[in-house]
XYZ file of N, CA and C in Angstrom:
192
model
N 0.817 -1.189 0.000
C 0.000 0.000 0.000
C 0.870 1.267 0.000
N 2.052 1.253 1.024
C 2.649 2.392 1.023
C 3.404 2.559 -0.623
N 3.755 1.628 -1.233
C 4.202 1.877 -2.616
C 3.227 2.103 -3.493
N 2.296 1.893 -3.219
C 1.376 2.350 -4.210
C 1.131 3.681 -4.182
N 1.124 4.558 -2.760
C 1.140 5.515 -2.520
C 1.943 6.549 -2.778
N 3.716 5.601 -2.856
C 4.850 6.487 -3.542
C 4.585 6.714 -4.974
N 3.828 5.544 -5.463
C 4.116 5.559 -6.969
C 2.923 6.836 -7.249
N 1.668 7.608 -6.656
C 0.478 8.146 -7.139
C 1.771 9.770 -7.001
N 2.505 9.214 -5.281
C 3.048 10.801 -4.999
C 4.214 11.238 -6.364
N 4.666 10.146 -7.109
C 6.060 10.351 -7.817
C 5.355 11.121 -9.143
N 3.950 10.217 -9.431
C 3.419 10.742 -10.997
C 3.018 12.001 -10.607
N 2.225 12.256 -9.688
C 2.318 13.942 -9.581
C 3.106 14.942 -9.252
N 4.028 14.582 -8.892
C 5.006 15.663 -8.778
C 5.927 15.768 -9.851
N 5.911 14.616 -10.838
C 6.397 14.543 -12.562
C 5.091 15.634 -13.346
N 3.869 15.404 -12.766
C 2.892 16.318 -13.612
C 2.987 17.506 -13.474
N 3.328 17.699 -11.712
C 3.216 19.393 -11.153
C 4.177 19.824 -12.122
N 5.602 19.363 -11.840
C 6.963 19.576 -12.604
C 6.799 19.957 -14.263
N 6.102 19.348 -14.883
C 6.233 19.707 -16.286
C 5.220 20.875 -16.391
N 4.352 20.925 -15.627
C 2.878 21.933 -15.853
C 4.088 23.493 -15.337
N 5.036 23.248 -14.582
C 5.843 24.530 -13.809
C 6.531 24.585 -15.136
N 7.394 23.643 -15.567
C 8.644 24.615 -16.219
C 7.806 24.820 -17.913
N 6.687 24.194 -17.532
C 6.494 24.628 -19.036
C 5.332 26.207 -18.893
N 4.802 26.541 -17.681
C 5.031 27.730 -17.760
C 5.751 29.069 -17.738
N 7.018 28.785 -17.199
C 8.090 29.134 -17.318
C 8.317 29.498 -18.618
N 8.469 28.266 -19.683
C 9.181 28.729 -20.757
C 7.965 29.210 -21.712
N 6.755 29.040 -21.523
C 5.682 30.136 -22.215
C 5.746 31.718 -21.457
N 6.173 31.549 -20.797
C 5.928 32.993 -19.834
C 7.561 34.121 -20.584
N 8.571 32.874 -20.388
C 9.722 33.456 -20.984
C 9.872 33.924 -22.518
N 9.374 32.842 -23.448
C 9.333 33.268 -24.738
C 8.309 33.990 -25.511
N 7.472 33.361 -25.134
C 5.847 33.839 -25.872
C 5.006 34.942 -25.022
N 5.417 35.007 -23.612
C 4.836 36.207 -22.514
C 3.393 35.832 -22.315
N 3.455 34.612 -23.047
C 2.018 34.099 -22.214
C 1.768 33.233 -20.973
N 0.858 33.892 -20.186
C 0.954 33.944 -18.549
C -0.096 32.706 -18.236
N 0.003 31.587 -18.014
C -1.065 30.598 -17.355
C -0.514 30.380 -15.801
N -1.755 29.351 -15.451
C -1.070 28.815 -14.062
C -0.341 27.458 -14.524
N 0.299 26.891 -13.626
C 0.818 25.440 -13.843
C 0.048 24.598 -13.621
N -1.339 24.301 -13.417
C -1.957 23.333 -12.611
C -2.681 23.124 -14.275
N -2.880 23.748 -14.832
C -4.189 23.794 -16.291
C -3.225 22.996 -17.189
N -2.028 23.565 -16.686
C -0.851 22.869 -18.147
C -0.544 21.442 -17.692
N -0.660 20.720 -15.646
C -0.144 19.812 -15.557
C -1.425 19.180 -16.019
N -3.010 19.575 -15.935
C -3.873 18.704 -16.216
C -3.821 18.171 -17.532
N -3.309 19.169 -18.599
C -3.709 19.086 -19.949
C -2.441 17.878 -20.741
N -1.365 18.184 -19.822
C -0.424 16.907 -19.947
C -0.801 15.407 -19.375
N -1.358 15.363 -18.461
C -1.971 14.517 -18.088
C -2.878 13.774 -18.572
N -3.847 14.318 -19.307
C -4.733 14.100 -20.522
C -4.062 13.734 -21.587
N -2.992 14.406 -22.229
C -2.344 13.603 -23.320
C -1.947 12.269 -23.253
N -0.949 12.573 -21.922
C -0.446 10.798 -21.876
C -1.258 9.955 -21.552
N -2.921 10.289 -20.904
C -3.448 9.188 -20.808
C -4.259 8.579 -22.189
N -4.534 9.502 -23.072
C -4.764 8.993 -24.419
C -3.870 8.583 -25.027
N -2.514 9.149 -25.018
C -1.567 8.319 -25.829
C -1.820 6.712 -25.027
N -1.513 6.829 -23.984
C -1.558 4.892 -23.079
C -2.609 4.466 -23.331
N -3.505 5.241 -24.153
C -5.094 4.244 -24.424
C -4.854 3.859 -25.848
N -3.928 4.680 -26.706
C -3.768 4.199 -27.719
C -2.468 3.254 -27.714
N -2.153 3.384 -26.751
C -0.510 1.828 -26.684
C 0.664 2.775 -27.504
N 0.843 3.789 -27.129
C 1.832 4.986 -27.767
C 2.834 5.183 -26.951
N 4.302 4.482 -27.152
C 5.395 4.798 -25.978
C 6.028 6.067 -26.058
N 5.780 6.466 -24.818
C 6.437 7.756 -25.228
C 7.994 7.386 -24.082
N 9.312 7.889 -24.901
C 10.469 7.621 -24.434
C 11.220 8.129 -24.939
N 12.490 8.683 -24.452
C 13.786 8.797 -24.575
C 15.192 7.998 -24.768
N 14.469 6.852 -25.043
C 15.792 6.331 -25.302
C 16.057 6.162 -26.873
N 17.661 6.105 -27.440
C 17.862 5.610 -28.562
C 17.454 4.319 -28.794
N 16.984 4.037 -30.471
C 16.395 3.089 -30.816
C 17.819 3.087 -32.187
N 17.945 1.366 -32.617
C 19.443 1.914 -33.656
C 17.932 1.141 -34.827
N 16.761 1.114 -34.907
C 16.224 0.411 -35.978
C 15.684 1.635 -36.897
């Protein structure tokens, strides 16, 4: 239970995290002003449709 609990605390603070710096870098380049919470939801929403469509999303090199 308690890992299940790390694993809910780790994905949101990966969501908070991208919803922050990616207002950051809209705020820096484009001067457009949101909160971070609209941008972590709206990321959140992507990847869960990409995982409904079986879509890996990753960083690693592939040599194929």
């Amino acid at each position: 239970m308690l890992a299940l609990l790390a694993c809910f605390a780790v994905q949101f603070a990966i969501a908070a995290m991208l919803g922050f710096f990616t207002r950051l870098f809209l705020a820096a380049h484009w001067q457009v002003h949101i909160a971070w919470w609209p941008l972590s939801m709206l990321f959140v929403a992507i990847f869960w449709i990409l995982g409904i469509r079986r879509v890996e999303v990753g960083g690693g090199y592939s040599a194929y």
